[in-house]
Every structure is written in C-alpha cells, then in structure tokens.
C-alpha cells in the first residue's frame, strides 16, 4: 500500500516523491519527519528536500541518501539509524508520479 496524507478532503498518494517535502509534510503514517526526528532534521543540509531528492533506486532497492552538515560521529550515526529503519518500508515507486484523489 502506498503512503498517503490528507489535506482538505483530498488524499495524496506518495509514489515517486517528486512533489512532497520530506521534512515538512506528513507523508508517512501521518507523521511530519521534522517533528518526529528533530535531531536528524537539524543535521540535514537541505531542509527543503523533496522525497525523491534523497531516495535512490539501487539494485532493486530504495536507498536513502542524506547529506549532513558534517561527517557524523559514531553517536550521531545511532540517531540516523532509527529514522532510516522507519523509512525503509515506505511504499514508493520509481516510475509513477505522486497522485491526488478525493477522500472516500
């Protein structure tokens, strides 16, 4: 099932992630990543990333490719692992654009 978020009677279905702000829009499990992972948000270099700016399709698998303000220390790597684990099951599509549908 694709990730969804709702706005004013519409449901956005996240596929490729070309139009959805990774940090500021609640696109996975109705969660805003900025608030859910604030420490990670503060380490990110670009706070206006779209989802597909940081996801890469490699060897038939989605890989998250974030850029950080500095090389992460070992203790900061731990901060990154939790959100990456949470993001790994996001249902995305490399070929299909995001959709908007009327909420049923």
Coordinates of C-alpha atoms in Angstrom, one line a residue:
X1 CA 0.0 0.0 0.0
X2 CA 1.3 3.5 -0.9
X3 CA 2.0 6.1 1.8
X4 CA -0.8 8.7 2.0
X5 CA -1.5 12.1 3.5
X6 CA -4.8 14.0 3.6
X7 CA -5.4 17.7 3.1
X8 CA -8.9 19.3 2.9
X9 CA -10.8 16.2 1.7
X10 CA -8.0 15.1 -0.6
X11 CA -5.6 12.2 -0.2
X12 CA -2.2 12.4 -1.7
X13 CA -0.7 9.1 -2.6
X14 CA 3.1 9.2 -2.4
X15 CA 4.7 7.2 -5.3
X16 CA 7.9 8.8 -6.6
X17 CA 8.0 11.7 -4.1
X18 CA 8.7 14.4 -6.6
X19 CA 6.3 16.9 -5.1
X20 CA 6.3 16.1 -1.4
X21 CA 8.6 17.9 1.1
X22 CA 10.5 15.2 3.0
X23 CA 10.7 17.1 6.3
X24 CA 7.7 19.4 6.4
X25 CA 4.8 17.3 5.1
X26 CA 3.1 14.5 6.9
X27 CA 3.5 11.8 4.2
X28 CA 4.3 8.6 6.1
X29 CA 1.9 7.3 8.8
X30 CA 0.6 10.9 9.0
X31 CA 3.9 11.9 10.6
X32 CA 5.9 15.0 9.9
X33 CA 9.6 13.9 9.8
X34 CA 10.8 17.3 11.1
X35 CA 8.9 16.8 14.4
X36 CA 9.4 13.0 14.6
X37 CA 13.2 13.2 14.1
X38 CA 14.1 16.7 15.1
X39 CA 17.8 15.9 15.9
X40 CA 18.2 14.4 12.4
X41 CA 16.4 17.4 10.8
X42 CA 18.9 19.7 12.4
X43 CA 21.8 17.7 10.9
X44 CA 20.4 17.8 7.3
X45 CA 22.0 20.1 4.8
X46 CA 18.8 20.9 2.8
X47 CA 15.6 21.4 4.7
X48 CA 13.6 21.7 1.5
X49 CA 14.3 18.2 0.1
X50 CA 11.6 16.5 -1.8
X51 CA 11.4 12.8 -1.1
X52 CA 13.0 11.8 -4.4
X53 CA 15.9 14.1 -3.7
X54 CA 17.2 11.7 -1.0
X55 CA 15.9 8.4 -2.2
X56 CA 17.8 6.3 -4.7
X57 CA 16.8 3.2 -6.6
X58 CA 19.9 0.9 -6.3
X59 CA 20.0 -2.8 -7.1
X60 CA 16.2 -3.0 -7.0
X61 CA 16.1 -1.4 -3.5
X62 CA 15.3 2.0 -2.2
X63 CA 18.3 3.6 -0.5
X64 CA 18.1 6.8 1.4
X65 CA 20.9 9.2 0.6
X66 CA 21.0 12.1 3.0
X67 CA 23.6 14.8 3.2
X68 CA 24.6 16.0 6.6
X69 CA 26.2 19.3 7.8
X70 CA 29.3 17.5 8.9
X71 CA 30.7 14.0 8.9
X72 CA 28.7 12.1 11.6
X73 CA 30.3 10.8 14.7
X74 CA 29.5 7.3 15.8
X75 CA 26.9 8.5 18.4
X76 CA 25.2 10.6 15.6
X77 CA 25.1 7.5 13.4
X78 CA 22.8 6.0 16.0
X79 CA 20.5 9.0 15.7
X80 CA 20.3 8.3 11.9
X81 CA 19.6 4.6 12.1
X82 CA 16.2 4.9 13.8
X83 CA 14.6 7.1 11.1
X84 CA 16.2 5.1 8.3
X85 CA 14.7 2.0 9.7
X86 CA 11.4 3.7 9.9
X87 CA 11.6 5.0 6.3
X88 CA 12.8 1.7 4.8
X89 CA 9.2 0.3 4.5
X90 CA 7.8 3.4 2.7
X91 CA 6.0 2.2 -0.4
X92 CA 7.4 4.3 -3.2
X93 CA 7.5 3.9 -7.0
X94 CA 10.5 4.9 -9.1
X95 CA 8.3 5.4 -12.3
X96 CA 5.0 6.7 -11.1
X97 CA 4.3 10.3 -10.1
X98 CA 2.5 11.2 -6.8
X99 CA -1.3 11.2 -7.1
X100 CA -4.1 13.2 -5.6
X101 CA -7.5 11.6 -5.0
X102 CA -10.8 12.6 -3.3
X103 CA -11.0 11.2 0.2
X104 CA -13.6 8.4 0.3

